[in-house]
Short mmCIF file of C-alpha atoms in Angstrom, two decimals:
data_model
loop_
_atom_site.label_atom_id
_atom_site.label_comp_id
_atom_site.label_asym_id
_atom_site.label_seq_id
_atom_site.Cartn_x
_atom_site.Cartn_y
_atom_site.Cartn_z
CA PHE A 1 112.72 105.25 116.62
CA GLU A 2 116.37 105.83 116.06
CA ARG A 3 119.50 103.83 117.10
CA LEU A 4 121.94 106.01 118.92
CA PRO A 5 125.58 106.14 117.60
CA ARG A 6 128.03 104.00 119.56
CA GLN A 7 130.79 101.45 118.84
CA ARG A 8 129.39 98.38 117.05
CA ALA A 9 130.45 94.98 118.35
CA GLU A 10 131.64 92.67 115.64
CA SER A 11 128.71 90.21 116.36
CA GLU A 12 126.10 93.02 116.19
CA GLU A 13 124.03 93.07 113.04
CA GLY A 14 121.34 95.02 111.52
CA LEU A 15 120.33 98.72 111.22
CA GLY A 16 117.93 98.79 114.10
CA LEU A 17 114.85 98.98 111.78
CA GLY A 18 113.03 96.01 113.27
CA LEU A 19 111.55 98.22 115.94
CA ALA A 20 110.04 100.52 113.38
CA ILE A 21 108.39 97.45 111.77
CA VAL A 22 106.99 96.36 115.27
CA LYS A 23 105.82 99.86 115.81
CA ARG A 24 103.95 99.93 112.52
CA TYR A 25 102.17 96.63 113.32
CA ALA A 26 101.34 97.77 116.71
CA ASP A 27 99.81 100.98 115.36
CA LEU A 28 97.87 98.94 112.77
CA LEU A 29 96.53 96.51 115.35
CA GLU A 30 95.92 99.36 117.88
CA LEU A 31 98.24 97.63 120.45
CA ASP A 32 100.26 99.33 123.16
CA LEU A 33 103.98 99.31 122.57
CA GLY A 34 105.89 99.55 125.92
CA LEU A 35 109.46 100.57 126.87
CA ASP A 36 111.51 99.82 129.88
CA SER A 37 115.11 100.97 129.96
CA VAL A 38 117.93 100.88 132.51
CA GLU A 39 121.03 102.80 131.61
CA GLY A 40 124.02 100.53 131.16
CA ARG A 41 121.87 97.37 131.37
CA GLY A 42 119.72 97.49 128.25
CA THR A 43 116.15 98.19 127.00
CA ARG A 44 113.03 95.99 126.84
CA PHE A 45 110.28 96.71 124.35
CA SER A 46 106.92 94.95 124.70
CA VAL A 47 103.62 94.70 122.99
CA THR A 48 100.49 94.23 124.96
CA VAL A 49 97.99 91.83 123.31
CA GLY A 50 94.59 91.19 124.89
CA LEU A 51 93.19 87.79 125.19
CA GLY A 52 91.10 86.81 122.13
CA GLU A 53 87.97 84.73 121.90
CA SER A 54 87.92 81.11 120.87
CA ARG A 55 86.28 80.66 117.49
CA PRO A 56 86.01 77.61 115.29
CA GLU A 57 88.68 77.30 112.74
CA ALA A 58 87.80 78.58 109.31
CA PRO A 59 88.30 76.10 106.57
CA LEU A 60 91.47 76.49 104.57
CA ALA A 61 91.22 77.91 101.16
CA THR A 62 91.53 75.20 98.63
CA SER A 63 92.01 77.16 95.47
CA ALA A 64 95.51 77.75 94.29
CA PRO A 65 96.82 81.40 94.36
CA GLU A 66 96.57 83.32 91.24
CA ARG A 67 99.74 83.04 89.32
CA SER A 68 99.63 86.54 87.93
CA LEU A 69 103.44 86.77 87.51
CA ALA A 70 103.81 83.60 85.53
CA GLY A 71 106.89 83.57 83.47
CA ILE A 72 108.00 87.00 84.68
CA SER A 73 111.68 87.09 85.77
CA VAL A 74 112.25 89.05 88.99
CA LEU A 75 115.61 89.72 90.61
CA CYS A 76 115.61 90.25 94.47
CA LEU A 77 118.56 92.14 95.98
CA ASP A 78 118.68 91.85 99.82
CA ASN A 79 121.54 91.23 102.16
CA ASP A 80 119.28 89.33 104.64
CA ALA A 81 119.14 85.65 103.64
CA ARG A 82 115.85 85.10 105.35
CA ILE A 83 114.29 87.98 103.48
CA ARG A 84 115.72 86.74 100.16
CA GLU A 85 114.14 83.28 100.84
CA GLY A 86 110.78 84.73 101.91
CA MET A 87 110.57 86.95 98.84
CA ALA A 88 111.66 84.10 96.49
CA ALA A 89 109.01 81.89 98.02
CA LEU A 90 106.31 84.50 97.76
CA LEU A 91 107.09 85.41 94.16
CA ASP A 92 107.40 81.72 93.28
CA THR A 93 103.76 81.17 94.51
CA LEU A 94 102.84 84.00 91.99
CA GLY A 95 104.51 82.15 89.25
CA ALA A 96 107.57 84.35 88.89
CA GLU A 97 111.00 83.14 87.92
CA VAL A 98 113.20 84.45 90.83
CA VAL A 99 116.92 85.17 91.08
CA ALA A 100 118.02 86.38 94.43
CA VAL A 101 121.35 88.09 95.24
CA SER A 102 122.89 89.71 98.41
CA SER A 103 124.98 92.54 96.99
CA GLY A 104 125.79 94.90 94.13
CA ALA A 105 128.66 92.64 93.08
CA GLU A 106 126.41 89.66 92.88
CA LEU A 107 123.89 91.79 90.93
CA HIS A 108 126.59 92.67 88.45
CA ALA A 109 127.55 89.03 88.14
CA VAL A 110 123.95 88.16 87.19
CA TYR A 111 123.95 90.78 84.46
CA ARG A 112 127.36 89.63 83.14
CA SER A 113 125.93 86.09 82.79
CA GLY A 114 123.35 87.49 80.40
CA LEU A 115 120.28 87.36 82.47
CA ARG A 116 117.96 90.39 82.10
CA PRO A 117 115.19 90.41 84.71
CA ALA A 118 111.96 92.05 83.84
CA VAL A 119 111.85 93.81 87.28
CA LEU A 120 114.19 94.41 90.16
CA LEU A 121 113.22 94.43 93.83
CA ALA A 122 116.06 95.99 95.91
CA ASP A 123 116.47 96.54 99.70
CA TYR A 124 117.59 99.87 100.47
CA HIS A 125 120.14 99.13 103.10
CA LEU A 126 122.78 96.63 102.08
CA ASP A 127 126.01 95.71 103.77
CA ASP A 128 129.08 98.00 104.11
CA GLY A 129 127.18 101.23 103.53
CA GLU A 130 125.98 100.17 100.02
CA THR A 131 122.47 100.98 99.04
CA GLY A 132 120.09 99.20 96.64
CA VAL A 133 119.61 102.37 94.80
CA PHE A 134 123.39 102.79 94.02
CA ALA A 135 123.68 99.03 93.10
CA VAL A 136 120.77 99.16 90.67
CA GLN A 137 121.87 102.53 89.10
CA SER A 138 125.27 101.07 88.60
CA VAL A 139 124.05 98.08 86.70
CA GLN A 140 121.78 100.36 84.67
CA ARG A 141 124.72 102.44 83.66
CA GLU A 142 127.03 99.52 82.90
CA PHE A 143 124.54 97.33 81.10
CA GLY A 144 121.92 99.69 79.82
CA SER A 145 119.18 98.07 81.72
CA GLU A 146 115.93 99.75 81.74
CA ALA A 147 113.97 97.26 83.97
CA PRO A 148 111.79 98.96 86.51
CA CYS A 149 113.01 98.82 90.14
CA VAL A 150 111.01 98.75 93.40
CA VAL A 151 113.10 99.67 96.39
CA ILE A 152 111.86 97.97 99.57
CA SER A 153 112.82 99.21 103.01
CA ALA A 154 111.86 99.40 106.69
CA ASP A 155 113.48 102.84 106.65
CA ASN A 156 110.34 104.83 105.60
CA SER A 157 112.09 108.33 105.99
CA GLN A 158 111.51 111.10 103.55
CA GLN A 159 115.23 111.15 102.73
CA VAL A 160 115.16 107.50 101.51
CA ARG A 161 111.84 108.06 99.69
CA ASP A 162 113.33 111.24 97.94
CA GLU A 163 116.47 109.40 96.91
CA VAL A 164 114.38 106.51 95.46
CA SER A 165 112.19 108.91 93.66
CA ARG A 166 115.08 110.90 92.23
CA ALA A 167 116.48 107.56 90.77
CA GLY A 168 113.13 106.90 88.93
CA PHE A 169 112.29 103.94 91.16
CA ARG A 170 109.28 102.96 93.18
CA PHE A 171 109.22 102.64 97.02
CA LEU A 172 107.45 100.02 99.07
CA PRO A 173 107.66 100.03 102.95
CA LYS A 174 108.47 96.91 104.81
CA PRO A 175 106.77 94.80 106.03
CA VAL A 176 105.75 94.04 102.32
CA GLN A 177 102.12 93.32 101.72
CA PRO A 178 101.95 90.53 99.10
CA ALA A 179 98.86 91.90 97.31
CA ARG A 180 100.44 95.37 97.06
CA LEU A 181 103.79 93.95 95.79
CA GLN A 182 101.94 91.89 93.17
CA ALA A 183 99.80 94.81 92.06
CA LEU A 184 102.86 97.14 91.81
CA VAL A 185 104.90 94.64 89.92
CA THR A 186 101.94 93.98 87.52
CA ALA A 187 101.41 97.71 86.94
CA LEU A 188 105.12 98.32 86.22
CA LEU A 189 105.14 95.69 83.55
CA GLU A 190 101.99 96.77 81.85
CA PRO A 191 102.60 98.47 78.45
CA ALA A 192 102.35 102.27 78.58
#
């Protein structure tokens, strides 16, 4: 899916990547993704979900989640407040000490304050054309940071993956699978 070029309204937000996430989920669940479009009026996308069977509820797990990132400082860079909050909550349940920022400028401010995270999680697309790759590289140059970085994006294009790889970072597609994120962060922090 690709957003066609046009004048952006001031109230319009986003990069149009949400549909790519919906398509990925629809493909994983083997659901039909529909499209109805009328020129000049708009487009409607739909997902067809069959009726399920009623089953008794499974008991809730009573054990606490494994806190495998206990004491690890993680910095999340994402321009979407909801995603920052969600990532912070997820990492908190794993025991990580989380700092979340929305821009390269805020990332620099964190480093100027003296904080040195053990790992960085950066969204690829930030505001005003800035990328997470550029923001993290800038901090690395200025402060000599060698913390590993995972770039997370719904833009799963080869161009983005190549740029992330050239920077020496790891790539993780959205939607983020918590177990995969946990395993990747743990592996990045293991001694070589």
